[in-house]
Short mmCIF file of C-alpha atoms and ligand atoms in Angstrom, two decimals:
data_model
loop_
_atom_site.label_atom_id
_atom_site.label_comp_id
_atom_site.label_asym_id
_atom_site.label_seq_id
_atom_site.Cartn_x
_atom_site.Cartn_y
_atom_site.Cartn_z
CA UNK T 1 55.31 -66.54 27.74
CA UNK T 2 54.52 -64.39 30.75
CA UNK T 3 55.28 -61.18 29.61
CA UNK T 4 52.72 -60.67 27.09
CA UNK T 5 50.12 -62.04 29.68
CA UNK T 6 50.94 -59.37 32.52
CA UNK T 7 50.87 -56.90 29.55
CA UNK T 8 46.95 -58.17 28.21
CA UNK T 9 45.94 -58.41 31.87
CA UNK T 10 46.77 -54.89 32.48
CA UNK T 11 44.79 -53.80 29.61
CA UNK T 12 42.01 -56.03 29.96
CA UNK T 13 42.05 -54.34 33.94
CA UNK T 14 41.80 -51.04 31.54
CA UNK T 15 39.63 -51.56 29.45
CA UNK T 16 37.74 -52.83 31.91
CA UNK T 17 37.67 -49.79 33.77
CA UNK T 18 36.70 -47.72 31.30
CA UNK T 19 33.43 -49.79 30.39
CA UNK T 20 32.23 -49.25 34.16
CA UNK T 21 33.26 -46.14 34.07
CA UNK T 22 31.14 -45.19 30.86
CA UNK T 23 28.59 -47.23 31.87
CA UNK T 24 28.08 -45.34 35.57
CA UNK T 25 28.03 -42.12 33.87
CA UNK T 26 25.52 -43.19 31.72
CA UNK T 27 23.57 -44.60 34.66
CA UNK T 28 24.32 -41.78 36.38
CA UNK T 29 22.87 -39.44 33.59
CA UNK T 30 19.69 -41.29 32.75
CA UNK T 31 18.42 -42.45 35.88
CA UNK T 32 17.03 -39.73 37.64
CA UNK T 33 16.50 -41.65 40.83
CA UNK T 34 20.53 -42.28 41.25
CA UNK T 35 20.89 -38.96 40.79
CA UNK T 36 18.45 -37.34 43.48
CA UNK T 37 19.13 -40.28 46.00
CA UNK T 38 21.74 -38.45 47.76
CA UNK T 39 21.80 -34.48 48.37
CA UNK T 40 20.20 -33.20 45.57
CA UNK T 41 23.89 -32.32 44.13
CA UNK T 42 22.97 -29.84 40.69
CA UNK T 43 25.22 -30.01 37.40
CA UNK T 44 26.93 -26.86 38.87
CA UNK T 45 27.95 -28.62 42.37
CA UNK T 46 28.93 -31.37 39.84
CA UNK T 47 30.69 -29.27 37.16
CA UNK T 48 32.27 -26.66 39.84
CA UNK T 49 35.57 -25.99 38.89
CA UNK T 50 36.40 -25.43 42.69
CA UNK T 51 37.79 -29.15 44.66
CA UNK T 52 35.56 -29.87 47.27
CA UNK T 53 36.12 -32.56 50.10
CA UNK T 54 33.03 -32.15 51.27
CA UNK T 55 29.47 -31.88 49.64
CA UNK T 56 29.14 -28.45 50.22
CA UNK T 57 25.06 -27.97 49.75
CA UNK T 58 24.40 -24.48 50.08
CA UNK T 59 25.90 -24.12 46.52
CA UNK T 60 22.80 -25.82 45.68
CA UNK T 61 20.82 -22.57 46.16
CA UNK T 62 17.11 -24.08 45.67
CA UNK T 63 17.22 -26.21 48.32
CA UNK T 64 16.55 -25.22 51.71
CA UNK T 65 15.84 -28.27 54.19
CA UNK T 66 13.43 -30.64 52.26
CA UNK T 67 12.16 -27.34 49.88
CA UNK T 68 13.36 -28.39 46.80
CA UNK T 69 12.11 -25.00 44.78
CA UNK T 70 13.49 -22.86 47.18
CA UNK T 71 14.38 -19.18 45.84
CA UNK T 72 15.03 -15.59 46.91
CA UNK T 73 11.74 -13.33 46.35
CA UNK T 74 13.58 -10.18 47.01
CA UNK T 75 17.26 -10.36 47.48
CA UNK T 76 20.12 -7.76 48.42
CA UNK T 77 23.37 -7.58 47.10
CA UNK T 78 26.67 -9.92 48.31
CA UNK T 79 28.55 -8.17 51.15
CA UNK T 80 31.47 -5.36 50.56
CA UNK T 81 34.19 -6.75 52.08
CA UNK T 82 34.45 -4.22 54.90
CA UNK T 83 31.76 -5.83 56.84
CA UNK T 84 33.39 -8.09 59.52
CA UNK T 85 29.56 -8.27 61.14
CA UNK T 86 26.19 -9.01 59.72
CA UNK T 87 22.94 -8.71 61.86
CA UNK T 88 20.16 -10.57 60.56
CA UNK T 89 16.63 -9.70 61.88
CA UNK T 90 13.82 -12.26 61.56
CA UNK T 91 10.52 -9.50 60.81
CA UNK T 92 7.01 -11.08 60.36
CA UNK T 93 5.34 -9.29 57.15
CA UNK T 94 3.39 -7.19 59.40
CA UNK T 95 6.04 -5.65 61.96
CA UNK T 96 6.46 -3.15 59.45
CA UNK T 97 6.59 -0.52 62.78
CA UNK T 98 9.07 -2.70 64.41
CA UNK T 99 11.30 -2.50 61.44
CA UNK T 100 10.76 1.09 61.19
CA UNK T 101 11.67 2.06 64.62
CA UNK T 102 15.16 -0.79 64.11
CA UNK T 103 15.85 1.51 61.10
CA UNK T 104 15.47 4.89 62.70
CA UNK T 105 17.36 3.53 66.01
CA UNK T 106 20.10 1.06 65.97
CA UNK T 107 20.31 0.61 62.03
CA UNK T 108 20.57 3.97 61.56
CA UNK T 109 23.79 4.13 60.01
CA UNK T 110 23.13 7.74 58.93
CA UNK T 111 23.97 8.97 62.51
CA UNK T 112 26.69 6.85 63.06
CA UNK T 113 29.91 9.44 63.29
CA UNK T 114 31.34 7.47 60.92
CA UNK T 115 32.03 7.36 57.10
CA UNK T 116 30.06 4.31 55.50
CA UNK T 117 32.71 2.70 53.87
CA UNK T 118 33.88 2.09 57.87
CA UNK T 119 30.94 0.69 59.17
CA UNK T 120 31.81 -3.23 59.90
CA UNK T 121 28.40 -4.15 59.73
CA UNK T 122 25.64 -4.48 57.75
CA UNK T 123 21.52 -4.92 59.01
CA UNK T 124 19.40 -7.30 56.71
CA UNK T 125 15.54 -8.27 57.61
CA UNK T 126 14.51 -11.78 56.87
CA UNK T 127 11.18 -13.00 55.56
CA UNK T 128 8.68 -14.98 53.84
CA UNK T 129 5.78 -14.10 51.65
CA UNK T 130 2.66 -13.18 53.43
CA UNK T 131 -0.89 -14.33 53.02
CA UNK T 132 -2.13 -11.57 50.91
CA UNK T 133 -1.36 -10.23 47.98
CA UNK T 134 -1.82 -6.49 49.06
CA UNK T 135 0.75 -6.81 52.19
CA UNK T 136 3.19 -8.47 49.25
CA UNK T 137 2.77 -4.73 47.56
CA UNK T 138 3.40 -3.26 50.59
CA UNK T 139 6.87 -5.23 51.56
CA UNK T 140 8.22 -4.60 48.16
CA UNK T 141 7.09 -0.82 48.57
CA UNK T 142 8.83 -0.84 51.82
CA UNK T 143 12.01 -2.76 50.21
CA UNK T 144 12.28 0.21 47.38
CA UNK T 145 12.36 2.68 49.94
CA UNK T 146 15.22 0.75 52.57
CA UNK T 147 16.41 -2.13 50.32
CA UNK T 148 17.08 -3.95 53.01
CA UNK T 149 14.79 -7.33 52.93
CA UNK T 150 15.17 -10.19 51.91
CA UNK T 151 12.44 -12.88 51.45
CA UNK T 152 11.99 -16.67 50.74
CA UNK T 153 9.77 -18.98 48.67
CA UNK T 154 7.95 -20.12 52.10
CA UNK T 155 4.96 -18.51 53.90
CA UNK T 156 6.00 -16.91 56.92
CA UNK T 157 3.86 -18.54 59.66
CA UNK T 158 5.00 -19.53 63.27
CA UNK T 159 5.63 -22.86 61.79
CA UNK T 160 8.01 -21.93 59.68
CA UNK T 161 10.53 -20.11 61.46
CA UNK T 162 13.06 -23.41 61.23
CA UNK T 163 12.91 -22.41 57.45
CA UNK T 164 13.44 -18.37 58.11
CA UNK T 165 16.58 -19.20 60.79
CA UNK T 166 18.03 -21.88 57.52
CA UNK T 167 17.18 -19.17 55.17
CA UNK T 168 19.09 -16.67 57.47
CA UNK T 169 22.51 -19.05 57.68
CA UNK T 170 22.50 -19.76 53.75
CA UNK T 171 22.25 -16.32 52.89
CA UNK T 172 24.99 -15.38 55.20
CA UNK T 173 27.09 -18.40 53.79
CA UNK T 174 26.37 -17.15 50.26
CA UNK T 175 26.39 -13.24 49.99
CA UNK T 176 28.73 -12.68 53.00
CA UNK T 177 31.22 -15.26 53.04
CA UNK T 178 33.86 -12.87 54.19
CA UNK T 179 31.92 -11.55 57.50
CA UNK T 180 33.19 -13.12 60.57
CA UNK T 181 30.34 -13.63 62.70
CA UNK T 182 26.73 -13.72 62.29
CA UNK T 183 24.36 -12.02 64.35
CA UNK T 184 20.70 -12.93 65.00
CA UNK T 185 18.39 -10.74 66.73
CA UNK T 186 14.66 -10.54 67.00
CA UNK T 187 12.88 -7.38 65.77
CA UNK T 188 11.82 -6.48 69.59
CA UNK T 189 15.78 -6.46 70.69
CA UNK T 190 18.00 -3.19 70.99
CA UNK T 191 21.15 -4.33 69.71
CA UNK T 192 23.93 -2.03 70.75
CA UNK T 193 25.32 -1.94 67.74
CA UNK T 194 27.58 1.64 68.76
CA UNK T 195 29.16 -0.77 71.39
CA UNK T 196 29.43 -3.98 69.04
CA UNK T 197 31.67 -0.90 66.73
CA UNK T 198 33.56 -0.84 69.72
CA UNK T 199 34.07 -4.45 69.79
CA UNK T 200 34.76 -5.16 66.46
CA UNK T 201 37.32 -1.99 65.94
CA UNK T 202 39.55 -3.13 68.84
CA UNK T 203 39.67 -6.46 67.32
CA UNK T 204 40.53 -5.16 63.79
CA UNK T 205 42.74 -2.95 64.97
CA UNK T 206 44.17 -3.68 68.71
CA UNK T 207 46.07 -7.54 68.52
CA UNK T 208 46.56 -7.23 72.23
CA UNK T 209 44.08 -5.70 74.80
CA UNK T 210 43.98 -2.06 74.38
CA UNK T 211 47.04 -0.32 75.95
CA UNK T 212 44.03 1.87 78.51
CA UNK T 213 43.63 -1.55 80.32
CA UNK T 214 47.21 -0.63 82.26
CA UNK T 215 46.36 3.14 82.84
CA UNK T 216 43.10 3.20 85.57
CA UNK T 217 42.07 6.58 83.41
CA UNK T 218 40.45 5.70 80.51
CA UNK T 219 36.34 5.46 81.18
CA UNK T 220 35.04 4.44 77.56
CA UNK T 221 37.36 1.77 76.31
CA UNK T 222 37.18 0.29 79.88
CA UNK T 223 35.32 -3.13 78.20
CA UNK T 224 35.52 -6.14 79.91
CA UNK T 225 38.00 -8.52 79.05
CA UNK T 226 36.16 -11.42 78.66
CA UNK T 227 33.72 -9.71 75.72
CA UNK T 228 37.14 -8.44 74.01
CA UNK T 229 38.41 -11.97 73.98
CA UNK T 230 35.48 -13.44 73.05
CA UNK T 231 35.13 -10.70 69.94
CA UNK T 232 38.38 -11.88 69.08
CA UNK T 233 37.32 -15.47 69.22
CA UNK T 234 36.83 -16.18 64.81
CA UNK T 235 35.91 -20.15 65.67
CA UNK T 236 33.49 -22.09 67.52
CA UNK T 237 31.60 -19.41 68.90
CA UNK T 238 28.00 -19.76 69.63
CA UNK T 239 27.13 -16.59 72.05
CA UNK T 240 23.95 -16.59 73.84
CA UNK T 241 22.17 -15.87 76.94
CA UNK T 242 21.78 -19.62 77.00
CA UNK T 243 18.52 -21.39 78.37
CA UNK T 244 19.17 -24.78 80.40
CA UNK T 245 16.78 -27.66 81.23
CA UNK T 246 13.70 -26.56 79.09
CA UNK T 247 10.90 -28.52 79.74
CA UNK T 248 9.03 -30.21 76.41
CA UNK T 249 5.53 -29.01 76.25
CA UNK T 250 3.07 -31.41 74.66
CA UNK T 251 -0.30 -29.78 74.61
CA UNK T 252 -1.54 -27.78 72.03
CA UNK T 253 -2.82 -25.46 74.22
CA UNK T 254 1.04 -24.34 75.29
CA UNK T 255 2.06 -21.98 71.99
CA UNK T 256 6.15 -24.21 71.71
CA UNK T 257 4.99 -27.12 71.95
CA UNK T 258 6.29 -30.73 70.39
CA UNK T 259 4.87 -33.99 70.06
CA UNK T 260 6.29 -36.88 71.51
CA UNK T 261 7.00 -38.42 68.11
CA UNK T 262 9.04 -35.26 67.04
CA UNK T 263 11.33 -35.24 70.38
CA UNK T 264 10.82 -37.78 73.23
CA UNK T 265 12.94 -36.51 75.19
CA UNK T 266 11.40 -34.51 78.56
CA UNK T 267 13.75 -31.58 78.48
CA UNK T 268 15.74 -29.60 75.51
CA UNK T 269 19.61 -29.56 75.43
CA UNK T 270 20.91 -26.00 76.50
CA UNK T 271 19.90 -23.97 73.54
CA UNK T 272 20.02 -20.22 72.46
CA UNK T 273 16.95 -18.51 72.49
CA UNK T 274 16.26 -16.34 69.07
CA UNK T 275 16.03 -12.88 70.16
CA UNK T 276 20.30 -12.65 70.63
CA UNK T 277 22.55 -15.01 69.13
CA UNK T 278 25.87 -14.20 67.98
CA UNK T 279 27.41 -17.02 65.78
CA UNK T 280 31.42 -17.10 64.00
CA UNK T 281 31.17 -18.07 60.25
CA UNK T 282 32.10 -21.85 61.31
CA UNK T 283 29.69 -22.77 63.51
CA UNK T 284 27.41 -20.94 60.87
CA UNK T 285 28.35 -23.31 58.27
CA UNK T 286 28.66 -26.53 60.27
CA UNK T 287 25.02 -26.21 61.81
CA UNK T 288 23.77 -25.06 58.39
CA UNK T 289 25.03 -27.80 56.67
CA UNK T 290 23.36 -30.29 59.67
CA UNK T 291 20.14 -28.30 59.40
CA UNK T 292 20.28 -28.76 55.57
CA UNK T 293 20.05 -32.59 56.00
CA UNK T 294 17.86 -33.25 59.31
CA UNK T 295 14.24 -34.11 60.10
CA UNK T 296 12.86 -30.44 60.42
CA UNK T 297 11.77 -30.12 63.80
CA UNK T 298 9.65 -26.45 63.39
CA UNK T 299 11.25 -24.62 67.08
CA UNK T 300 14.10 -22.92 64.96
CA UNK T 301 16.25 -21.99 67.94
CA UNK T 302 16.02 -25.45 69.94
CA UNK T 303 16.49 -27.39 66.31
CA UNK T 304 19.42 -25.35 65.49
CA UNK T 305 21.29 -23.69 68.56
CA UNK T 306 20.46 -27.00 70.83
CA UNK T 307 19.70 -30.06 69.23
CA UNK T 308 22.19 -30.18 66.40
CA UNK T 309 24.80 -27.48 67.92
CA UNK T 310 24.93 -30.91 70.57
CA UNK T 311 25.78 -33.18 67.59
CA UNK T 312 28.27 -31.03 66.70
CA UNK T 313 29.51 -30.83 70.17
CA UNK T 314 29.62 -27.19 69.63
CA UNK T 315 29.55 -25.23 72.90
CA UNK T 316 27.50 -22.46 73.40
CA UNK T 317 29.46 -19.34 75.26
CA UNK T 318 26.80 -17.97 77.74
CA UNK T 319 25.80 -13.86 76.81
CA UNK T 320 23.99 -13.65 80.21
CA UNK T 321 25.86 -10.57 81.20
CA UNK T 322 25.79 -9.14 78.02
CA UNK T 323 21.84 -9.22 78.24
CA UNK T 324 19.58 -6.88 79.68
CA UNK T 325 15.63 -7.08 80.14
CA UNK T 326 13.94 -3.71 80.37
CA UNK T 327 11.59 -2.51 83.21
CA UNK T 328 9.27 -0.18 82.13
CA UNK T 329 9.53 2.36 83.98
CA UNK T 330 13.35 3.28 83.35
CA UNK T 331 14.15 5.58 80.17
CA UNK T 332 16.70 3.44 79.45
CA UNK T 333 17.61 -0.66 79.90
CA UNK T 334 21.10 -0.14 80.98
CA UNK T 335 20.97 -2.80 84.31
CA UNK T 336 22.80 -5.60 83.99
CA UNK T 337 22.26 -8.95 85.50
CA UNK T 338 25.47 -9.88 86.37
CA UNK T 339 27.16 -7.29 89.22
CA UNK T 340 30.44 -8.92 89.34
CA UNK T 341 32.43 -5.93 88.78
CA UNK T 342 34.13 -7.02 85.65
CA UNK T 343 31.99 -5.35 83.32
CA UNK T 344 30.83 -1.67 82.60
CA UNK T 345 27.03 -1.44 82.99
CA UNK T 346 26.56 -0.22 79.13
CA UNK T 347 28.48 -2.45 77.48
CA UNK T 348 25.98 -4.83 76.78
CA UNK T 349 24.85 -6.43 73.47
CA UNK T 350 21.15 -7.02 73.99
CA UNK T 351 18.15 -5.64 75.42
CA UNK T 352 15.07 -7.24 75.00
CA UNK T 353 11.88 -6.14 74.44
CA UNK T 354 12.40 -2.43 75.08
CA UNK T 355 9.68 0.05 74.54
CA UNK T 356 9.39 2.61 71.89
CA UNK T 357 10.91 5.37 74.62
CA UNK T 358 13.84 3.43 75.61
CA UNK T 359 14.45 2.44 71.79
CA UNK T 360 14.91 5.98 71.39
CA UNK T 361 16.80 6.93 74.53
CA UNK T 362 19.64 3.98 74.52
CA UNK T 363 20.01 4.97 70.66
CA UNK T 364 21.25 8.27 71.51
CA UNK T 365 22.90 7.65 75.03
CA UNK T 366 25.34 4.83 73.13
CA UNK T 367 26.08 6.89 70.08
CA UNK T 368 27.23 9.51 72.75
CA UNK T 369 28.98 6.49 73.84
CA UNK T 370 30.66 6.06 70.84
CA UNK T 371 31.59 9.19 69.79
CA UNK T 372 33.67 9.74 72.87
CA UNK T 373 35.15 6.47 72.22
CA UNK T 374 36.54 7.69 68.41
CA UNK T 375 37.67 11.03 69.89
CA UNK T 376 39.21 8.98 72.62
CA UNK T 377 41.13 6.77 70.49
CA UNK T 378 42.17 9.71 68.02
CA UNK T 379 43.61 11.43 70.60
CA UNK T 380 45.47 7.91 71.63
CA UNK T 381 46.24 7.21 68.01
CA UNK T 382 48.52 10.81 68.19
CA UNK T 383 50.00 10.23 71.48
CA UNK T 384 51.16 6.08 70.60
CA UNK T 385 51.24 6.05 67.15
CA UNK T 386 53.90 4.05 67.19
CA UNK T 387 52.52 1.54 69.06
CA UNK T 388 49.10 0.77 66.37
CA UNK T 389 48.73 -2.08 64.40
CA UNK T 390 46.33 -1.20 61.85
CA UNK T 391 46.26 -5.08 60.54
CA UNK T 392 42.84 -6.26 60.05
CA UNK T 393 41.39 -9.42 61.05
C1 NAG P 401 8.84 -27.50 42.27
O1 NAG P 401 7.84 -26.66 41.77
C2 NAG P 401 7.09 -27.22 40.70
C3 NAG P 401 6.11 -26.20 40.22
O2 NAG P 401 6.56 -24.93 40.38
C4 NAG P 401 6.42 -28.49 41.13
O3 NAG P 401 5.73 -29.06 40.05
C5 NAG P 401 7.44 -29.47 41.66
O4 NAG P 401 6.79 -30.60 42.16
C6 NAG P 401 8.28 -28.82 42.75
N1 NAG P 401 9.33 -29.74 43.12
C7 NAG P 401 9.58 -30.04 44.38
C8 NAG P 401 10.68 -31.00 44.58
O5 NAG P 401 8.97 -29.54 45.31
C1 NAG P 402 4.34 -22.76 56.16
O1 NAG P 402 3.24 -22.60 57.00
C2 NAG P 402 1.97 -22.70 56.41
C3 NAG P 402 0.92 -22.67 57.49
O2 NAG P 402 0.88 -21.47 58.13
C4 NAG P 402 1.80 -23.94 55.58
O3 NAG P 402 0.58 -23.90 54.90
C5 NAG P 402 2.94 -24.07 54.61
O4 NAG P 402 2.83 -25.24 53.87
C6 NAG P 402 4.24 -24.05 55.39
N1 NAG P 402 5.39 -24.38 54.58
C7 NAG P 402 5.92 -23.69 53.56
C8 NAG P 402 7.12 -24.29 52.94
O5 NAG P 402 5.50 -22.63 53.17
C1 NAG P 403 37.02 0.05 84.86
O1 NAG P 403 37.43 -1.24 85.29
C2 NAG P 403 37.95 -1.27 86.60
C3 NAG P 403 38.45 -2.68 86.88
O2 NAG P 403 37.86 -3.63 86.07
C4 NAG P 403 36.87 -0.84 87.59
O3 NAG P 403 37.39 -0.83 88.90
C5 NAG P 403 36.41 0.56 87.22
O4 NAG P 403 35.36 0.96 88.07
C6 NAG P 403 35.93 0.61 85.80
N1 NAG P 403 35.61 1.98 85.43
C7 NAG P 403 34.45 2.34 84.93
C8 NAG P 403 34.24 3.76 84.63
O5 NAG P 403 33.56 1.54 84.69
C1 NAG P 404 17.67 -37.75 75.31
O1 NAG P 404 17.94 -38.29 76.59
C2 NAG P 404 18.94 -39.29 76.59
C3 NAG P 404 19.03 -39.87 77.98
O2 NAG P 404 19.00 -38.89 78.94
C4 NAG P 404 20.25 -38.70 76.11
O3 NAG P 404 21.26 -39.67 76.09
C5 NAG P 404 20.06 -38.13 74.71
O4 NAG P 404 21.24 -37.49 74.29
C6 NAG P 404 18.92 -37.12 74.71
N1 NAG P 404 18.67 -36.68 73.38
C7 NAG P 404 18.75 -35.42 73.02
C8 NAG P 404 18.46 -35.14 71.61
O5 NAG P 404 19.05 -34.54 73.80
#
């Protein structure tokens, strides 16, 4: 009789199933070691109501490389959804004057000529706890007053700045999941942020290149193109005035240096150094989610920008004309490197290591900057109103 046969084989295969299936949930429930073999996956990665195709670890908010405890000391709230930009500034515990002088300069959002609620960007300072308990008063003192820190479950040391530049990507992954690119800068850098408001209103509002590029009269929205385009650019951007051929010290005595056994290799792959990196929310999430799972190798811009951005075959876009270093003898850092014509010598991004002077000076001279811009483009707006698209990203 082969009918009933196919019909007790199919429910033997059934039956069947559902033992192993019981019996892996059970296995999966009670031994602990099946459970933490893989990514440290918690109930609510396993419970999330969201399908996932991936394992998508920075849900998995205590972990942070091979920190299993991992938490947020002091925290800031999520991101409003206006910001399309969000600077991150790795601070030691005891640059307290460096973060001072970022907030009364280039953070200052109070002097911006705009209304808050337009600003597409948002400044956050990243730490660690520090080794006493008195500078731990102080930081939280200084966080009442600005509310603009945010600090990790790891002692900020030199060694640890792979776990600060991880700490900086998962917070940007989780609280500001709607911001479009990522921007690290050391707490010695000018960032201009009055041009990057430039920037990132002709992308959120212009589709094309500004209509000034035709007209030869326009001084202040004459940016180059290649900036423009690349603010434009949402994916696979890794911006940075890139560094090429590093040689691997080995001696103690040299303050980056790596042992043989952590890379063997004689030189780095191309990498980003720290002070200026500008990153779009992809390549955030794809070298996050890399860093989350490799050997921790402790020089946080090499690990992260070189080593596994060349797993990931992701590109970095060289900044070098977008970068200026600052002689010290100049009230201002506005020299660029590259003198090819194509770009205006103040539109740059990054100035490193100005003084307390030219901090000052290049604050004011780009917010001049960018108030002529707004009036500018007002006074465009009335004469080709027609012509606006006032779609956002
Ligand atoms: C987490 O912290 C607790 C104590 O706070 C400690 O006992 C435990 O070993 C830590 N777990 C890991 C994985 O580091
Ligand atoms: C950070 O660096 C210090 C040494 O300065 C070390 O003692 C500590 O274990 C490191 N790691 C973490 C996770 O804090
Ligand atoms: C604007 O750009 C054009 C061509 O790129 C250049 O010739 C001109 O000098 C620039 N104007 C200013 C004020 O930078
Ligand atoms: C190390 O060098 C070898 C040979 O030059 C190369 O194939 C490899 O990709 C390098 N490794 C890294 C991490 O750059």
């Amino acid at each position: 009789m082969p009918a009933p046969s196919v019909a007790s084989l199919f429910v033997g295969i059934l039956v069947g199933l559902i033992i192993g299936y019981v019996v892996w949930e059970c296995a999966y429930a009670f031994i602990p070691s099946l459970r933490n073999s893989k990514y440290h996956i918690t109930e609510s990665v396993r419970v999330s109501i969201q399908p996932t195709t991936e394992v998508d670890d920075f849900r998995d908010d205590s972990q942070l490389i091979d920190l299993y405890n991992f938490t947020y000391i002091m925290n800031q709230p999520s991101c409003t959804p206006n910001i399309h930009a969000l600077v991150l500034v790795p601070s030691a515990p005891e640059n307290r004057d460096k973060r001072k002088l970022i907030r009364q300069t280039w953070a200052n959002f109070v002097e911006l000529p705009l209304h808050k609620s337009n600003i597409p960007f948002r400044v956050v300072f990243m730490l660690g706890i520090p080794d006493t308990e008195t500078s731990q008063a102080e930081l939280e003192r200084e966080n009442f007053e600005y509310d603009d820190m945010v600090q990790g479950s790891f002692v900020d040391s030199y060694e640890n700045m792979t776990y600060k530049h991880v700490m900086a990507m998962k917070w940007f992954l989780t609280f500001c999941g709607n911001s479009k690119i990522l921007i690290k800068v050391d707490d010695d850098v000018f960032l201009n942020t009055p041009q990057l408001m430039i920037y990132l209103h002709n992308t959120m509002l212009h589709n094309q290149l500004p209509q000034t590029d035709n007209h030869g009269d326009d001084r202040v929205t004459n940016i180059s193109k290649p900036l423009k385009l690349l603010f434009r650019q949402q994916r696979d951007l890794l911006f940075c005035n890139r560094k090429i051929g590093v040689r691997v010290h080995r001696s103690y005595r040299f303050r980056w240096h790596a042992s043989y056994r952590s890379y063997p290799n004689k030189t780095y792959p191309p990498y980003c150094p720290g002070y200026g990196i500008v990153y779009s929310a992809d390549v955030v999430r794809r070298l996050y989610d890399a860093a989350q799972r490799a050997k921790f190798f402790w020089i946080d811009d090499v690990h992260i920008t070189g080593l596994l951005a060349k797993q990931l075959n992701i590109r970095i876009v060289p900044a070098q004309a977008y970068t200026v270093f600052c002689a010290r003898n100049q009230p201002t850092c506005d020299v660029l490197q590259d003198k090819s014509g194509d770009s205006d010598p103040h539109e740059y991004l990054f100035s490193y290591s100005p003084t307390y002077d030219q901090m000052h000076n290049m604050w004011q001279l780009h917010l001049g900057r960018l108030r002529d811009y707004i009036f500018m483009d007002v006074e465009k707006r009335v004469s080709h109103v027609d012509s606006f698209e006032t779609e956002l990203w």
